[in-house]
């Protein structure tokens, strides 16, 4: 069944580098004011991304970065704060699962591109950019901005080292998955169902979700008990379901 093509905001339409997200998250963890973070991002991106002002390429890249770790929706503030706490003391590739989780939680478009890519990789071992674009067009509606956004998200995947382009241009293959520790696991599951229409998912399908394609999650339903905002209940004889607790 083809999903609804009701027009939704794409948002994540830039090629983003991991060190830019690292810097943005570090400044947010330090408690800097939004204006200060904006100023530092301007300096960081100067000479790397062209343009001046909010509607330029640099301004749009800053908007994406701020939305991931700083100006998050109110409902995601607890998730973001816990993510910043988990980032402390970690560097490099150890931070990738946390950046990935916040991108999924704050940008449904990013999550859908990741899921589409993950399903293609699982099905055929590679993912063609043209296939990702076609499937995203079916669910998000046909528009020129979508094609460019998909290209930039997939190129971000390459930039982050979770995909490599094969000898055939536009065809991508995966790299070894990043192992996610039990400490990160419950947080990632929460990120995986936050900002979704369905905020209750079978545990096994959530842990193995295609949107987590670069990550290897090793955890049990019991591990979810460490999360302050998730709960697990048994459905039927042998299926555990994860859901977000009602926030009061």
CSV table of C-alpha atoms in Angstrom, one decimal:
chain,number,residue,atom,x,y,z
A,1,UNK,CA,0.0,0.0,0.0
A,2,UNK,CA,1.3,3.4,-0.9
A,3,UNK,CA,1.5,5.8,2.0
A,4,UNK,CA,-0.4,9.1,2.1
A,5,UNK,CA,1.2,11.7,-0.1
A,6,UNK,CA,-0.1,14.6,2.1
A,7,UNK,CA,2.5,17.3,1.8
A,8,UNK,CA,4.9,17.2,4.7
A,9,UNK,CA,7.9,19.4,5.5
A,10,UNK,CA,11.2,17.9,4.4
A,11,UNK,CA,13.5,20.0,6.6
A,12,UNK,CA,16.6,18.0,6.3
A,13,UNK,CA,17.8,19.0,2.9
A,14,UNK,CA,21.5,19.7,3.3
A,15,UNK,CA,24.6,17.6,3.3
A,16,UNK,CA,25.7,17.7,6.9
A,17,UNK,CA,29.1,16.8,8.3
A,18,UNK,CA,29.6,14.9,11.6
A,19,UNK,CA,32.0,17.4,13.0
A,20,UNK,CA,29.4,20.1,12.5
A,21,UNK,CA,27.0,18.1,14.6
A,22,UNK,CA,29.6,17.4,17.1
A,23,UNK,CA,30.3,21.1,17.6
A,24,UNK,CA,26.6,22.0,17.7
A,25,UNK,CA,26.0,19.3,20.4
A,26,UNK,CA,29.0,20.3,22.4
A,27,UNK,CA,27.9,24.0,22.5
A,28,UNK,CA,24.4,22.9,23.5
A,29,UNK,CA,25.8,20.8,26.3
A,30,UNK,CA,27.8,23.8,27.5
A,31,UNK,CA,24.5,25.7,27.9
A,32,UNK,CA,25.4,28.4,25.4
A,33,UNK,CA,22.6,30.7,24.3
A,34,UNK,CA,21.1,30.1,20.9
A,35,UNK,CA,22.5,33.4,19.6
A,36,UNK,CA,26.0,32.4,20.7
A,37,UNK,CA,25.7,29.0,19.0
A,38,UNK,CA,24.5,30.7,15.8
A,39,UNK,CA,27.5,33.0,15.8
A,40,UNK,CA,29.9,30.0,16.3
A,41,UNK,CA,28.2,28.1,13.5
A,42,UNK,CA,28.6,31.0,11.2
A,43,UNK,CA,32.3,31.0,12.0
A,44,UNK,CA,32.5,27.2,11.6
A,45,UNK,CA,30.8,27.1,8.3
A,46,UNK,CA,32.5,30.1,6.8
A,47,UNK,CA,34.5,29.1,3.7
A,48,UNK,CA,32.8,25.6,3.8
A,49,UNK,CA,29.2,26.5,2.9
A,50,UNK,CA,28.4,29.5,0.7
A,51,UNK,CA,26.0,32.3,1.4
A,52,UNK,CA,24.9,34.8,4.0
A,53,UNK,CA,21.5,35.0,5.7
A,54,UNK,CA,18.9,32.4,6.7
A,55,UNK,CA,17.9,31.5,3.1
A,56,UNK,CA,21.4,30.9,1.9
A,57,UNK,CA,23.0,27.4,1.8
A,58,UNK,CA,24.9,28.2,4.9
A,59,UNK,CA,21.8,29.5,6.7
A,60,UNK,CA,19.8,26.4,5.8
A,61,UNK,CA,22.7,24.2,7.0
A,62,UNK,CA,22.6,26.0,10.3
A,63,UNK,CA,18.9,25.6,10.5
A,64,UNK,CA,19.3,21.8,10.2
A,65,UNK,CA,22.0,21.7,12.8
A,66,UNK,CA,20.1,23.8,15.3
A,67,UNK,CA,17.0,21.7,14.9
A,68,UNK,CA,18.8,18.5,15.6
A,69,UNK,CA,20.5,19.5,18.9
A,70,UNK,CA,19.3,22.9,20.0
A,71,UNK,CA,15.9,24.1,18.9
A,72,UNK,CA,14.2,20.8,19.2
A,73,UNK,CA,10.4,20.4,19.6
A,74,UNK,CA,9.3,20.7,23.2
A,75,UNK,CA,8.3,17.1,23.4
A,76,UNK,CA,11.8,16.0,22.4
A,77,UNK,CA,13.7,18.2,25.0
A,78,UNK,CA,14.1,15.3,27.5
A,79,UNK,CA,15.4,13.0,24.8
A,80,UNK,CA,17.8,15.7,23.6
A,81,UNK,CA,19.0,16.4,27.1
A,82,UNK,CA,19.7,12.7,27.8
A,83,UNK,CA,21.5,12.5,24.4
A,84,UNK,CA,23.7,15.4,25.3
A,85,UNK,CA,24.6,13.6,28.6
A,86,UNK,CA,25.5,10.4,26.8
A,87,UNK,CA,27.7,12.4,24.4
A,88,UNK,CA,30.0,13.7,27.1
A,89,UNK,CA,33.3,11.9,27.2
A,90,UNK,CA,32.8,10.3,23.8
A,91,UNK,CA,34.2,11.2,20.5
A,92,UNK,CA,34.4,10.2,16.9
A,93,UNK,CA,32.4,7.2,15.8
A,94,UNK,CA,31.2,6.5,19.3
A,95,UNK,CA,28.9,9.5,18.9
A,96,UNK,CA,27.4,8.4,15.6
A,97,UNK,CA,24.4,6.5,17.2
A,98,UNK,CA,23.4,9.6,19.2
A,99,UNK,CA,23.6,11.9,16.2
A,100,UNK,CA,21.6,9.3,14.2
A,101,UNK,CA,19.0,9.1,16.8
A,102,UNK,CA,18.4,12.8,17.1
A,103,UNK,CA,18.3,13.1,13.3
A,104,UNK,CA,15.6,10.5,13.2
A,105,UNK,CA,13.6,12.0,16.1
A,106,UNK,CA,13.7,15.6,14.8
A,107,UNK,CA,13.4,14.9,11.1
A,108,UNK,CA,10.8,12.3,9.9
A,109,UNK,CA,12.1,12.8,6.4
A,110,UNK,CA,15.6,11.7,7.5
A,111,UNK,CA,14.1,8.7,9.2
A,112,UNK,CA,12.2,7.7,6.1
A,113,UNK,CA,15.2,8.0,3.8
A,114,UNK,CA,17.2,5.9,6.3
A,115,UNK,CA,14.4,3.3,6.4
A,116,UNK,CA,14.1,3.2,2.6
A,117,UNK,CA,17.9,2.8,2.2
A,118,UNK,CA,18.0,0.1,4.9
A,119,UNK,CA,15.2,-1.9,3.3
A,120,UNK,CA,17.0,-1.8,-0.1
A,121,UNK,CA,20.3,-2.9,1.5
A,122,UNK,CA,18.5,-5.8,3.2
A,123,UNK,CA,16.8,-6.8,0.1
A,124,UNK,CA,19.6,-6.6,-2.5
A,125,UNK,CA,22.8,-5.7,-0.7
A,126,UNK,CA,23.1,-2.3,-2.3
A,127,UNK,CA,20.9,0.8,-2.6
A,128,UNK,CA,20.6,2.9,-5.8
A,129,UNK,CA,20.0,6.6,-5.3
A,130,UNK,CA,17.4,6.4,-8.1
A,131,UNK,CA,15.5,3.7,-6.1
A,132,UNK,CA,15.6,5.7,-2.9
A,133,UNK,CA,14.3,8.8,-4.7
A,134,UNK,CA,11.5,6.8,-6.4
A,135,UNK,CA,10.3,5.2,-3.2
A,136,UNK,CA,10.4,8.5,-1.3
A,137,UNK,CA,8.5,10.2,-4.0
A,138,UNK,CA,5.7,7.6,-3.6
A,139,UNK,CA,5.3,8.3,0.1
A,140,UNK,CA,6.2,12.0,0.3
A,141,UNK,CA,4.9,13.3,-3.1
A,142,UNK,CA,6.7,14.3,-6.2
A,143,UNK,CA,8.5,17.6,-6.0
A,144,UNK,CA,11.9,18.8,-7.2
A,145,UNK,CA,12.9,19.8,-3.7
A,146,UNK,CA,12.5,16.1,-2.6
A,147,UNK,CA,14.9,14.8,-5.2
A,148,UNK,CA,17.7,17.2,-4.1
A,149,UNK,CA,16.9,16.5,-0.4
A,150,UNK,CA,17.2,12.7,-0.8
A,151,UNK,CA,20.5,13.2,-2.7
A,152,UNK,CA,21.9,15.3,0.2
A,153,UNK,CA,20.7,12.9,2.9
A,154,UNK,CA,22.3,10.0,1.1
A,155,UNK,CA,25.5,11.9,0.6
A,156,UNK,CA,25.5,12.7,4.3
A,157,UNK,CA,25.3,8.9,4.9
A,158,UNK,CA,28.5,8.6,2.8
A,159,UNK,CA,30.1,11.6,4.6
A,160,UNK,CA,29.4,9.8,7.9
A,161,UNK,CA,31.0,6.6,6.8
A,162,UNK,CA,27.8,4.4,6.9
A,163,UNK,CA,27.6,3.9,3.1
A,164,UNK,CA,30.2,3.7,0.4
A,165,UNK,CA,29.7,4.4,-3.2
A,166,UNK,CA,30.5,1.5,-5.5
A,167,UNK,CA,32.4,1.7,-8.8
A,168,UNK,CA,29.0,2.4,-10.3
A,169,UNK,CA,28.0,6.0,-9.6
A,170,UNK,CA,24.8,6.3,-7.6
A,171,UNK,CA,25.0,2.7,-6.2
A,172,UNK,CA,25.8,2.4,-2.5
A,173,UNK,CA,26.8,-0.5,-0.3
A,174,UNK,CA,26.9,-0.7,3.5
A,175,UNK,CA,29.9,-0.8,5.8
A,176,UNK,CA,30.2,-2.9,9.0
A,177,UNK,CA,27.6,-1.8,11.5
A,178,UNK,CA,28.4,0.3,14.6
A,179,UNK,CA,27.7,-1.7,17.7
A,180,UNK,CA,25.3,0.0,20.1
A,181,UNK,CA,25.9,-0.6,23.8
A,182,UNK,CA,23.1,-1.4,26.2
A,183,UNK,CA,23.6,2.1,27.6
A,184,UNK,CA,22.6,3.7,24.3
A,185,UNK,CA,20.0,1.1,23.3
A,186,UNK,CA,16.9,2.3,25.2
A,187,UNK,CA,17.6,5.9,24.2
A,188,UNK,CA,17.9,4.9,20.6
A,189,UNK,CA,14.6,3.0,20.7
A,190,UNK,CA,12.9,6.1,22.1
A,191,UNK,CA,14.4,8.2,19.3
A,192,UNK,CA,13.1,5.6,16.9
A,193,UNK,CA,9.5,6.0,17.9
A,194,UNK,CA,9.5,9.7,18.9
A,195,UNK,CA,7.7,12.0,16.5
A,196,UNK,CA,6.1,9.0,14.7
A,197,UNK,CA,2.4,8.4,14.0
A,198,UNK,CA,2.8,5.0,15.7
A,199,UNK,CA,4.4,5.4,19.1
A,200,UNK,CA,4.0,1.7,20.0
A,201,UNK,CA,6.0,-0.9,18.2
A,202,UNK,CA,6.8,-4.6,18.6
A,203,UNK,CA,10.2,-4.8,20.3
A,204,UNK,CA,11.8,-7.1,17.8
A,205,UNK,CA,10.7,-5.0,14.8
A,206,UNK,CA,11.9,-1.8,16.4
A,207,UNK,CA,15.3,-3.2,17.3
A,208,UNK,CA,15.7,-4.5,13.8
A,209,UNK,CA,14.1,-1.4,12.1
A,210,UNK,CA,15.5,-0.6,8.6
A,211,UNK,CA,16.0,3.0,9.8
A,212,UNK,CA,18.8,1.7,12.1
A,213,UNK,CA,20.6,0.1,9.2
A,214,UNK,CA,24.1,1.4,10.2
A,215,UNK,CA,23.7,0.3,13.8
A,216,UNK,CA,23.8,-3.1,15.5
A,217,UNK,CA,21.5,-2.9,18.5
A,218,UNK,CA,22.0,-5.6,21.1
A,219,UNK,CA,19.5,-5.4,23.9
A,220,UNK,CA,16.6,-7.2,25.5
A,221,UNK,CA,13.1,-6.0,26.6
A,222,UNK,CA,14.4,-6.0,30.1
A,223,UNK,CA,17.0,-3.4,29.1
A,224,UNK,CA,14.3,-0.9,28.2
A,225,UNK,CA,13.4,-0.7,31.9
A,226,UNK,CA,16.3,1.7,32.3
A,227,UNK,CA,14.5,4.3,30.2
A,228,UNK,CA,12.4,6.9,32.1
A,229,UNK,CA,10.0,7.4,29.1
A,230,UNK,CA,9.6,4.0,27.6
A,231,UNK,CA,7.6,1.0,28.8
A,232,UNK,CA,7.3,-2.6,27.6
A,233,UNK,CA,4.2,-4.7,27.8
A,234,UNK,CA,3.4,-8.3,26.6
A,235,UNK,CA,1.0,-8.7,23.8
A,236,UNK,CA,-0.2,-12.2,23.1
A,237,UNK,CA,1.9,-15.1,24.1
A,238,UNK,CA,5.4,-14.0,23.0
A,239,UNK,CA,5.4,-10.5,21.6
A,240,UNK,CA,6.8,-7.6,23.6
A,241,UNK,CA,5.7,-4.1,22.6
A,242,UNK,CA,7.6,-0.9,23.3
A,243,UNK,CA,5.7,2.4,23.7
A,244,UNK,CA,6.2,5.9,25.0
A,245,UNK,CA,4.8,6.6,28.4
A,246,UNK,CA,2.2,9.3,28.7
A,247,UNK,CA,3.9,12.6,29.7
A,248,UNK,CA,2.2,14.4,32.5
